[in-house]
Short mmCIF file of C-alpha atoms and ligand atoms in Angstrom, two decimals:
data_model
loop_
_atom_site.label_atom_id
_atom_site.label_comp_id
_atom_site.label_asym_id
_atom_site.label_seq_id
_atom_site.Cartn_x
_atom_site.Cartn_y
_atom_site.Cartn_z
CA UNK X 62 9.56 -12.70 -34.72
CA UNK X 63 8.90 -12.95 -30.96
CA UNK X 64 9.92 -9.94 -28.90
CA UNK X 65 10.77 -9.47 -25.26
CA UNK X 66 10.04 -6.21 -23.42
CA UNK X 67 12.82 -4.60 -21.39
CA UNK X 68 11.74 -2.03 -18.81
CA UNK X 69 13.49 0.24 -16.35
CA UNK X 70 11.51 2.41 -13.94
CA UNK X 71 12.15 5.78 -12.35
CA UNK X 72 9.95 6.08 -9.29
CA UNK X 73 9.47 9.44 -7.62
CA UNK X 74 8.31 9.34 -4.07
CA UNK X 75 7.60 12.28 -1.75
CA UNK X 76 8.98 11.97 1.76
CA UNK X 77 6.66 12.38 4.73
CA UNK X 78 8.71 15.03 6.57
CA UNK X 79 7.09 17.79 8.63
CA UNK X 80 8.72 20.57 6.62
CA UNK X 81 10.11 21.08 3.14
CA UNK X 82 13.65 20.16 2.10
CA UNK X 83 15.41 23.54 2.48
CA UNK X 84 13.01 25.75 4.50
CA UNK X 85 10.56 25.52 7.39
CA UNK X 86 7.40 25.63 5.25
CA UNK X 87 5.03 22.80 6.01
CA UNK X 88 5.11 19.72 3.82
CA UNK X 89 1.40 19.10 3.65
CA UNK X 90 -1.03 18.24 0.88
CA UNK X 91 -3.45 21.17 1.05
CA UNK X 92 -6.36 22.21 -1.14
CA UNK X 93 -5.71 25.94 -0.67
CA UNK X 94 -3.07 26.93 -3.26
CA UNK X 95 0.18 28.72 -2.32
CA UNK X 96 -0.49 28.33 1.39
CA UNK X 97 2.86 26.78 2.30
CA UNK X 98 5.46 28.97 0.56
CA UNK X 99 8.30 31.32 1.48
CA UNK X 100 11.16 33.17 -0.27
CA UNK X 101 13.37 30.05 -0.03
CA UNK X 102 11.04 27.56 -1.70
CA UNK X 103 9.89 30.23 -4.13
CA UNK X 104 13.52 30.75 -5.17
CA UNK X 105 13.96 34.47 -4.46
CA UNK X 106 17.46 35.73 -5.27
CA UNK X 107 19.92 35.65 -2.39
CA UNK X 108 18.14 33.17 -0.12
CA UNK X 109 20.13 30.25 1.29
CA UNK X 110 18.94 26.65 1.65
CA UNK X 111 19.30 24.70 4.92
CA UNK X 112 19.13 20.95 4.39
CA UNK X 113 16.37 19.11 6.26
CA UNK X 114 18.07 16.42 8.35
CA UNK X 115 14.95 14.28 8.49
CA UNK X 116 14.79 14.18 4.67
CA UNK X 117 18.34 12.77 4.63
CA UNK X 118 17.43 10.21 7.31
CA UNK X 119 14.33 9.10 5.43
CA UNK X 120 16.32 8.69 2.21
CA UNK X 121 18.89 6.55 4.01
CA UNK X 122 16.11 4.48 5.62
CA UNK X 123 14.49 3.97 2.21
CA UNK X 124 17.89 2.91 0.86
CA UNK X 125 18.47 0.45 3.69
CA UNK X 126 14.98 -1.01 3.35
CA UNK X 127 15.62 -1.49 -0.38
CA UNK X 128 18.98 -3.21 0.25
CA UNK X 129 21.15 -0.31 -1.01
CA UNK X 130 24.68 0.72 -0.11
CA UNK X 131 24.63 4.12 1.57
CA UNK X 132 27.23 6.55 0.28
CA UNK X 133 29.29 8.15 3.01
CA UNK X 134 29.93 11.04 0.66
CA UNK X 135 27.14 12.48 -1.47
CA UNK X 136 26.55 15.85 -3.06
CA UNK X 137 23.80 18.12 -4.34
CA UNK X 138 23.74 19.47 -7.89
CA UNK X 139 21.70 22.05 -9.70
CA UNK X 140 19.67 20.76 -12.65
CA UNK X 141 18.77 23.74 -14.79
CA UNK X 142 15.63 24.12 -16.81
CA UNK X 143 12.84 26.62 -17.09
CA UNK X 144 9.24 25.77 -16.41
CA UNK X 145 6.62 27.84 -14.56
CA UNK X 146 6.26 25.25 -11.78
CA UNK X 147 9.96 25.68 -10.94
CA UNK X 148 10.44 29.28 -9.88
CA UNK X 149 14.16 28.81 -9.05
CA UNK X 150 14.80 27.76 -12.66
CA UNK X 151 16.88 24.91 -11.33
CA UNK X 152 16.03 21.83 -9.34
CA UNK X 153 18.34 20.85 -6.51
CA UNK X 154 19.08 17.19 -7.09
CA UNK X 155 21.96 14.70 -6.94
CA UNK X 156 23.76 13.68 -10.14
CA UNK X 157 27.18 12.05 -9.72
CA UNK X 158 27.08 11.31 -6.00
CA UNK X 159 23.65 9.98 -5.00
CA UNK X 160 22.93 9.02 -1.40
CA UNK X 161 22.09 5.36 -2.11
CA UNK X 162 23.41 2.90 -4.70
CA UNK X 163 23.12 -0.74 -5.77
CA UNK X 164 19.89 -1.98 -4.15
CA UNK X 165 17.52 -4.87 -4.80
CA UNK X 166 13.82 -5.66 -4.51
CA UNK X 167 12.41 -9.17 -4.85
CA UNK X 168 9.09 -9.65 -6.60
CA UNK X 169 6.88 -12.66 -7.31
CA UNK X 170 4.75 -12.85 -10.45
CA UNK X 171 2.76 -15.98 -11.37
CA UNK X 172 4.61 -17.89 -8.68
CA UNK X 173 8.00 -16.95 -10.14
CA UNK X 174 10.40 -15.01 -7.98
CA UNK X 175 12.93 -12.56 -9.35
CA UNK X 176 15.14 -9.73 -8.20
CA UNK X 177 14.93 -6.24 -9.63
CA UNK X 178 18.17 -4.36 -9.13
CA UNK X 179 18.10 -0.72 -8.08
CA UNK X 180 20.78 1.42 -9.67
CA UNK X 181 20.47 4.39 -7.32
CA UNK X 182 18.26 6.44 -5.06
CA UNK X 183 18.87 10.16 -4.88
CA UNK X 184 17.34 12.97 -2.88
CA UNK X 185 15.93 16.02 -4.64
CA UNK X 186 13.13 18.56 -4.43
CA UNK X 187 9.72 18.38 -6.02
CA UNK X 188 8.36 21.11 -8.31
CA UNK X 189 5.09 23.05 -7.95
CA UNK X 190 1.93 22.14 -9.78
CA UNK X 191 0.22 23.75 -12.74
CA UNK X 192 -3.55 24.06 -12.49
CA UNK X 193 -5.29 24.49 -15.80
CA UNK X 194 -8.14 26.83 -15.06
CA UNK X 195 -11.64 25.64 -15.74
CA UNK X 196 -13.10 29.13 -16.17
CA UNK X 197 -10.83 30.46 -18.88
CA UNK X 198 -7.85 29.64 -20.97
CA UNK X 199 -5.36 30.50 -18.25
CA UNK X 200 -3.06 28.31 -16.22
CA UNK X 201 -2.37 28.91 -12.53
CA UNK X 202 0.61 27.80 -10.46
CA UNK X 203 0.42 26.26 -6.99
CA UNK X 204 3.79 26.19 -5.19
CA UNK X 205 2.66 24.19 -2.14
CA UNK X 206 4.49 21.18 -3.53
CA UNK X 207 7.61 23.12 -4.55
CA UNK X 208 10.67 21.90 -2.59
CA UNK X 209 8.88 19.00 -0.95
CA UNK X 210 11.60 16.38 -0.41
CA UNK X 211 11.48 13.72 -3.07
CA UNK X 212 13.47 10.55 -3.68
CA UNK X 213 13.99 9.12 -7.12
CA UNK X 214 14.47 5.37 -7.29
CA UNK X 215 16.08 4.26 -10.54
CA UNK X 216 16.01 0.56 -11.44
CA UNK X 217 18.22 -1.43 -13.78
CA UNK X 218 16.38 -2.68 -16.90
CA UNK X 219 15.42 -5.92 -15.11
CA UNK X 220 11.65 -5.76 -15.61
CA UNK X 221 10.14 -7.71 -18.52
CA UNK X 222 6.37 -7.23 -18.36
CA UNK X 223 3.57 -4.93 -17.26
CA UNK X 224 2.74 -7.37 -14.43
CA UNK X 225 6.32 -7.31 -13.17
CA UNK X 226 6.36 -3.50 -13.26
CA UNK X 227 3.20 -3.31 -11.15
CA UNK X 228 4.50 -6.00 -8.76
CA UNK X 229 7.68 -3.94 -8.33
CA UNK X 230 5.74 -0.73 -7.64
CA UNK X 231 3.46 -2.49 -5.17
CA UNK X 232 6.48 -3.89 -3.40
CA UNK X 233 8.19 -0.47 -3.23
CA UNK X 234 4.99 1.11 -1.98
CA UNK X 235 4.51 -1.44 0.81
CA UNK X 236 8.16 -1.27 1.88
CA UNK X 237 8.30 2.54 1.97
CA UNK X 238 5.03 2.71 3.87
CA UNK X 239 6.24 0.10 6.36
CA UNK X 240 9.44 2.08 6.82
CA UNK X 241 7.32 5.17 7.48
CA UNK X 242 9.19 7.46 5.09
CA UNK X 243 6.33 8.08 2.65
CA UNK X 244 2.60 7.56 2.45
CA UNK X 245 2.94 6.71 -1.28
CA UNK X 246 -0.45 8.08 -2.24
CA UNK X 247 -0.58 7.95 -6.00
CA UNK X 248 -3.86 9.88 -6.09
CA UNK X 249 -2.21 12.80 -4.26
CA UNK X 250 0.87 12.52 -6.44
CA UNK X 251 3.24 11.44 -3.67
CA UNK X 252 4.23 8.39 -5.79
CA UNK X 253 4.83 8.84 -9.52
CA UNK X 254 6.62 6.83 -12.12
CA UNK X 255 8.38 7.13 -15.49
CA UNK X 256 8.73 4.05 -17.69
CA UNK X 257 11.76 3.42 -19.93
CA UNK X 258 10.92 0.73 -22.44
CA UNK X 259 12.53 -1.08 -25.34
CA UNK X 260 12.05 -4.43 -27.00
CA UNK X 261 14.45 -7.04 -28.39
CA UNK X 262 14.16 -10.40 -30.15
CA UNK X 263 13.42 -13.06 -27.53
CA UNK X 264 16.62 -14.67 -26.30
CA UNK X 265 18.97 -11.85 -27.35
CA UNK X 266 20.83 -9.76 -24.78
CA UNK X 267 21.27 -6.44 -26.60
CA UNK X 268 19.04 -3.42 -26.14
CA UNK X 269 16.62 -1.90 -28.64
CA UNK X 270 15.76 1.77 -29.11
CA UNK X 271 14.34 3.09 -25.87
CA UNK X 272 11.39 5.41 -25.28
CA UNK X 273 10.52 7.07 -22.00
CA UNK X 274 6.97 7.65 -20.82
CA UNK X 275 6.57 10.40 -18.23
CA UNK X 276 4.56 10.88 -15.07
CA UNK X 277 2.29 7.89 -14.87
CA UNK X 278 0.11 8.40 -11.84
CA UNK X 279 -1.66 5.10 -11.26
CA UNK X 280 -0.70 1.42 -11.31
CA UNK X 281 -3.37 0.93 -13.95
CA UNK X 282 -1.80 3.62 -16.16
CA UNK X 283 1.62 1.98 -15.76
CA UNK X 284 0.19 -1.40 -16.74
CA UNK X 285 -1.77 -0.12 -19.74
CA UNK X 286 1.01 2.12 -21.02
CA UNK X 287 3.54 -0.74 -20.99
CA UNK X 288 1.21 -3.05 -22.92
CA UNK X 289 0.49 -0.26 -25.41
CA UNK X 290 4.06 0.88 -25.90
CA UNK X 291 5.46 -2.67 -26.20
CA UNK X 292 2.89 -3.42 -28.89
CA UNK X 293 3.65 -0.15 -30.68
CA UNK X 294 7.39 -0.92 -30.76
CA UNK X 295 6.75 -4.41 -32.16
CA UNK X 296 4.39 -3.07 -34.82
CA UNK X 297 6.91 -0.46 -35.99
CA UNK X 298 9.68 -3.08 -36.24
CA UNK X 299 7.49 -5.70 -37.91
CA UNK X 300 6.36 -3.24 -40.56
CA UNK X 301 10.00 -2.45 -41.36
CA UNK X 302 9.91 0.99 -39.71
CA UNK X 303 12.45 2.55 -37.41
CA UNK X 304 11.95 3.49 -33.76
CA UNK X 305 13.07 6.90 -32.52
CA UNK X 306 14.59 7.45 -29.11
CA UNK X 307 12.17 9.91 -27.56
CA UNK X 308 10.18 11.05 -24.57
CA UNK X 309 6.49 10.31 -24.79
CA UNK X 310 3.44 11.38 -22.84
CA UNK X 311 0.88 8.78 -21.79
CA UNK X 312 -2.69 9.92 -22.42
CA UNK X 313 -4.68 7.78 -20.03
CA UNK X 314 -8.07 8.91 -21.33
CA UNK X 315 -7.35 7.89 -24.90
CA UNK X 316 -5.10 4.97 -23.94
CA UNK X 317 -2.24 6.06 -26.22
CA UNK X 318 1.31 7.41 -25.87
CA UNK X 319 2.20 10.57 -27.80
CA UNK X 320 5.58 11.96 -28.79
CA UNK X 321 6.79 14.87 -26.60
CA UNK X 322 10.39 15.39 -27.69
CA UNK X 323 13.08 13.44 -29.52
CA UNK X 324 16.76 12.97 -28.70
CA UNK X 325 17.67 15.94 -30.94
CA UNK X 326 15.77 18.38 -28.77
CA UNK X 327 16.67 16.68 -25.48
CA UNK X 328 17.24 19.23 -22.75
CA UNK X 329 20.80 20.02 -21.66
CA UNK X 330 20.39 20.54 -17.93
CA UNK X 331 23.88 22.03 -17.41
CA UNK X 332 24.28 20.31 -14.06
CA UNK X 333 26.82 21.69 -11.59
CA UNK X 334 27.46 21.19 -7.87
CA UNK X 335 25.25 23.44 -5.77
CA UNK X 336 27.58 26.03 -4.22
CA UNK X 337 25.11 26.76 -1.41
CA UNK X 338 25.07 23.23 -0.02
CA UNK X 339 28.00 21.40 1.55
CA UNK X 340 28.77 17.84 0.46
CA UNK X 341 27.02 15.39 2.77
CA UNK X 342 29.49 13.32 4.83
CA UNK X 343 28.12 10.47 6.93
CA UNK X 344 29.69 8.11 9.44
CA UNK X 345 29.11 4.37 9.72
CA UNK X 346 27.73 4.87 13.24
CA UNK X 347 25.15 7.30 11.95
CA UNK X 348 24.03 4.96 9.17
CA UNK X 349 23.84 2.01 11.58
CA UNK X 350 21.81 4.06 14.06
CA UNK X 351 19.23 4.55 11.29
CA UNK X 352 19.22 0.86 10.40
CA UNK X 353 17.93 0.23 13.92
CA UNK X 354 14.77 2.16 12.99
CA UNK X 355 13.85 -0.10 10.06
CA UNK X 356 10.91 -2.26 11.15
CA UNK X 357 10.40 -5.88 10.14
CA UNK X 358 9.62 -5.57 6.41
CA UNK X 359 6.66 -7.23 4.65
CA UNK X 360 8.64 -10.06 3.02
CA UNK X 361 10.21 -11.12 6.35
CA UNK X 362 6.95 -10.71 8.15
CA UNK X 363 5.15 -12.88 5.62
CA UNK X 364 7.73 -15.64 6.11
CA UNK X 365 7.30 -15.39 9.87
CA UNK X 366 3.50 -15.66 9.61
CA UNK X 367 3.94 -18.92 7.73
CA UNK X 368 6.71 -20.40 9.91
CA UNK X 369 5.71 -19.09 13.36
CA UNK X 370 1.91 -18.93 13.11
CA UNK X 371 1.51 -21.79 10.63
CA UNK X 372 -0.68 -19.66 8.35
CA UNK X 373 -1.19 -20.43 4.65
CA UNK X 374 0.83 -18.18 2.35
CA UNK X 375 -2.35 -16.54 1.09
CA UNK X 376 -3.33 -15.43 4.60
CA UNK X 377 0.20 -14.20 5.30
CA UNK X 378 0.11 -12.16 2.12
CA UNK X 379 -3.23 -10.50 2.86
CA UNK X 380 -2.45 -9.78 6.52
CA UNK X 381 0.96 -8.19 5.90
CA UNK X 382 0.05 -5.98 2.96
CA UNK X 383 -1.09 -3.22 5.34
CA UNK X 384 1.19 -2.55 8.31
CA UNK X 385 -1.67 -1.42 10.57
CA UNK X 386 -3.49 -4.72 9.97
CA UNK X 387 -0.31 -6.75 10.53
CA UNK X 388 0.46 -4.87 13.75
CA UNK X 389 -3.10 -5.52 14.93
CA UNK X 390 -2.77 -9.22 14.08
CA UNK X 391 0.53 -9.57 15.94
CA UNK X 392 -0.91 -7.92 19.05
CA UNK X 393 -3.96 -10.19 19.01
CA UNK X 394 -1.87 -13.31 18.39
CA UNK X 395 -0.06 -12.79 21.71
CA UNK X 396 -3.25 -13.66 23.60
CA UNK X 397 -4.98 -15.93 21.13
CA UNK X 398 -3.52 -19.30 20.20
CA UNK X 399 -5.74 -20.38 17.31
CA UNK X 400 -3.94 -18.28 14.68
CA UNK X 401 -5.88 -19.64 11.72
CA UNK X 402 -9.20 -18.74 13.37
CA UNK X 403 -7.79 -15.31 14.21
CA UNK X 404 -6.64 -14.89 10.61
CA UNK X 405 -10.14 -15.79 9.34
CA UNK X 406 -11.75 -13.22 11.63
CA UNK X 407 -9.29 -10.49 10.66
CA UNK X 408 -9.41 -11.22 6.92
CA UNK X 409 -13.20 -11.37 6.77
CA UNK X 410 -14.57 -9.13 9.50
CA UNK X 411 -11.82 -6.64 10.36
CA UNK X 412 -11.02 -5.98 6.69
CA UNK X 413 -14.75 -5.62 5.98
CA UNK X 414 -15.08 -3.08 8.79
CA UNK X 415 -12.04 -1.16 7.53
CA UNK X 416 -13.64 -0.96 4.11
CA UNK X 417 -17.10 -0.04 5.40
CA UNK X 418 -15.84 2.69 7.69
CA UNK X 419 -13.65 4.19 4.95
CA UNK X 420 -10.54 3.89 7.12
CA UNK X 421 -7.46 4.86 5.10
CA UNK X 422 -4.51 2.53 4.67
CA UNK X 423 -2.24 2.56 7.72
CA UNK X 424 -4.79 4.33 9.88
CA UNK X 425 -4.93 2.62 13.25
CA UNK X 426 -7.78 0.15 13.78
CA UNK X 427 -10.25 1.67 16.28
CA UNK X 428 -10.77 -1.56 18.26
CA UNK X 429 -8.00 -2.48 20.68
CA UNK X 430 -6.47 -5.94 20.18
CA UNK X 431 -7.35 -6.78 23.81
CA UNK X 432 -11.08 -6.18 23.26
CA UNK X 433 -11.05 -7.97 19.92
CA UNK X 434 -9.50 -11.06 21.51
CA UNK X 435 -12.10 -10.89 24.32
CA UNK X 436 -14.80 -10.90 21.66
CA UNK X 437 -13.37 -13.98 19.94
CA UNK X 438 -13.18 -15.77 23.28
CA UNK X 439 -16.86 -15.02 23.95
CA UNK X 440 -17.65 -16.64 20.62
CA UNK X 441 -15.35 -19.61 21.25
CA UNK X 442 -16.93 -20.12 24.69
CA UNK X 443 -20.34 -20.23 22.95
CA UNK X 444 -21.51 -17.23 24.95
CA UNK X 445 -22.53 -15.56 21.68
CA UNK X 446 -23.28 -16.71 18.16
CA UNK X 447 -21.25 -15.67 15.12
CA UNK X 448 -23.94 -13.20 14.12
CA UNK X 449 -23.98 -11.70 17.58
CA UNK X 450 -20.18 -11.45 17.47
CA UNK X 451 -20.47 -9.38 14.32
CA UNK X 452 -23.04 -7.10 15.99
CA UNK X 453 -20.72 -6.61 18.95
CA UNK X 454 -17.83 -5.83 16.60
CA UNK X 455 -19.97 -3.13 14.97
CA UNK X 456 -20.53 -1.64 18.43
CA UNK X 457 -16.96 -1.72 19.72
CA UNK X 458 -15.70 -0.39 16.36
CA UNK X 459 -17.63 2.81 17.20
CA UNK X 460 -16.75 2.81 20.86
CA UNK X 461 -13.88 0.59 21.95
CA UNK X 462 -14.94 -1.11 25.20
CA UNK X 463 -15.27 -4.50 26.87
CA UNK X 464 -17.36 -6.71 24.54
CA UNK X 465 -18.83 -8.58 27.53
CA UNK X 466 -20.53 -5.33 28.55
CA UNK X 467 -21.97 -4.92 25.05
CA UNK X 468 -23.24 -8.51 25.03
CA UNK X 469 -24.98 -7.89 28.35
CA UNK X 470 -26.44 -4.55 27.31
CA UNK X 471 -27.71 -5.76 23.96
CA UNK X 472 -29.02 -9.04 25.42
CA UNK X 473 -27.02 -11.13 22.96
CA UNK X 474 -26.05 -13.92 25.30
CA UNK X 475 -26.78 -17.33 23.83
CA UNK X 476 -29.13 -19.58 25.74
CA UNK X 477 -27.02 -22.60 26.59
CA UNK X 478 -28.77 -23.62 29.79
CA UNK X 479 -29.80 -27.20 29.16
CA UNK X 480 -32.83 -27.14 31.45
CA UNK X 481 -34.22 -24.02 29.82
CA UNK X 482 -33.67 -25.33 26.30
CA UNK X 483 -35.08 -28.77 27.11
CA UNK X 484 -38.28 -27.17 28.35
CA UNK X 485 -38.68 -25.39 25.03
CA UNK X 486 -37.83 -28.50 23.03
CA UNK X 487 -40.48 -30.50 24.85
CA UNK X 488 -43.12 -27.81 24.29
CA UNK X 489 -42.38 -27.54 20.58
CA UNK X 490 -42.55 -31.30 20.13
CA UNK X 491 -45.81 -31.51 22.03
CA UNK X 492 -47.57 -28.82 20.03
CA UNK X 493 -46.44 -30.11 16.59
CA UNK X 494 -47.58 -33.73 16.22
CA UNK X 495 -47.55 -33.52 12.41
CA UNK X 496 -43.82 -32.82 11.96
CA UNK X 497 -43.06 -35.30 14.76
CA UNK X 498 -44.81 -38.01 12.75
CA UNK X 499 -42.89 -36.91 9.64
CA UNK X 500 -39.63 -37.21 11.52
CA UNK X 501 -40.50 -40.62 12.89
CA UNK X 502 -41.50 -41.75 9.39
CA UNK X 503 -37.91 -41.12 8.36
CA UNK X 504 -38.10 -37.53 7.08
CA UNK X 505 -35.03 -36.17 8.84
CA UNK X 506 -35.60 -32.76 7.29
CA UNK X 507 -38.38 -32.21 9.80
CA UNK X 508 -35.61 -31.52 12.30
CA UNK X 509 -34.87 -28.21 10.60
CA UNK X 510 -38.46 -27.15 11.23
CA UNK X 511 -38.05 -27.66 14.99
CA UNK X 512 -34.70 -25.88 15.10
CA UNK X 513 -36.27 -22.97 13.19
CA UNK X 514 -39.15 -22.77 15.65
CA UNK X 515 -36.84 -22.59 18.64
CA UNK X 516 -34.62 -20.01 17.01
CA UNK X 517 -37.68 -17.93 16.28
CA UNK X 518 -38.93 -18.22 19.85
CA UNK X 519 -35.55 -17.20 21.28
CA UNK X 520 -34.84 -14.50 18.66
CA UNK X 521 -31.84 -16.49 17.47
CA UNK X 522 -30.22 -16.67 20.87
CA UNK X 523 -30.50 -20.41 21.46
CA UNK X 524 -27.24 -22.27 20.95
CA UNK X 525 -28.01 -24.14 17.70
CA UNK X 526 -25.71 -27.06 18.48
CA UNK X 527 -27.31 -27.68 21.85
CA UNK X 528 -30.80 -27.32 20.38
CA UNK X 529 -29.96 -29.90 17.74
CA UNK X 530 -28.64 -32.38 20.26
CA UNK X 531 -31.64 -32.03 22.55
CA UNK X 532 -34.14 -32.28 19.70
CA UNK X 533 -32.64 -35.48 18.32
CA UNK X 534 -32.53 -36.99 21.79
CA UNK X 535 -36.16 -36.14 22.53
CA UNK X 536 -37.50 -37.13 19.10
CA UNK X 537 -35.79 -40.49 19.15
CA UNK X 538 -36.77 -41.35 22.68
ZN1 ZN V 772 9.45 27.59 2.02
#
């Protein structure tokens, strides 16, 4: 029997606010444990939370960017459970009245486009982090992350493969980063994901028994765990066994999922409305004022790069995947008409420099668009060779200044003066009768020898096209 995989994702994403969700502690990823804590985020008795307005705004912006309806009335609830990383013994979250509902994200896999529906996005707080000590059997707790604002994005079961799941996550990551609400760094834990998976006979519409895999912290882990779990389900069913609805833990090192708890011992969270926080009531004007802050999103931008700049889809895709690169490209394109040439330079040389210099995603590019365009124009005007252009780029990447100055200082100007080049051409021909005879005998390869000699004599600064022209003219005359 052929099976089809049915997947729903729960994506947790930390918001990039200055402070935590209910106190003024800094929201910052820090190596030093328990540096950013206070009685509020440590859950001392009697303290009162004050909701961070920016966290609400960021959640609404995420919702708008992901095509959600924004609820004008939402509410916070307490989700009770005990675990050492949660000193309050309840997590402030949203159960029945989330801030955003009914969204949609479009993905493309193997050239096929599809929509993944979003059921809801709610705002909640993150928990602390357990650190399993290397020097003993103990476990330590770091509360820096406790009460960092977190959104949970819950999809409908619209995803049918590991590739689609990763495409969805990549899309969410790019959109949220574009919107500026999260840096989505999986390695720092600011983007995490749970996978709900079941299988069903191909073509049927019902749902099989579902398992949930918790806290996957890389795209690779998501991909591998889906392939593994789908295969495991199919094997159990094919061998006549029965699947159990359960929560499983993905062990990335061993590449297996392991049972954590079954439905029987599922936790009862005893949710109730948080009495310390007022319901959140929003006006249309307020929501619309936030919509104005949503930038042009990657999908739209990609379309514009194809229609307005005439770029191939591949180029549009590469250039828009990082907002800093796309912003740089747009600024350059204002003063540079050959967009395909610009795209080639950015995709090869700017991306190479970003990689070489270890610049993080979304970090601004150290060369100003104005100086970069000046550099390309020097190359187009044959003032410098392509190699020289790369050398100048290395220089202005370190120290952003007028590339013409760098060309002058480094003596990179191409020799294009016809008189000067002709003199050299004549000398080379005169002192190499052998290759001249070869050329005249029909061995056109001898030309390369002459070009090489002139390049050597000028340390690569002669304009190769001009040199070629002059050589042919002289040799044939
Ligand atoms: Zn605090």
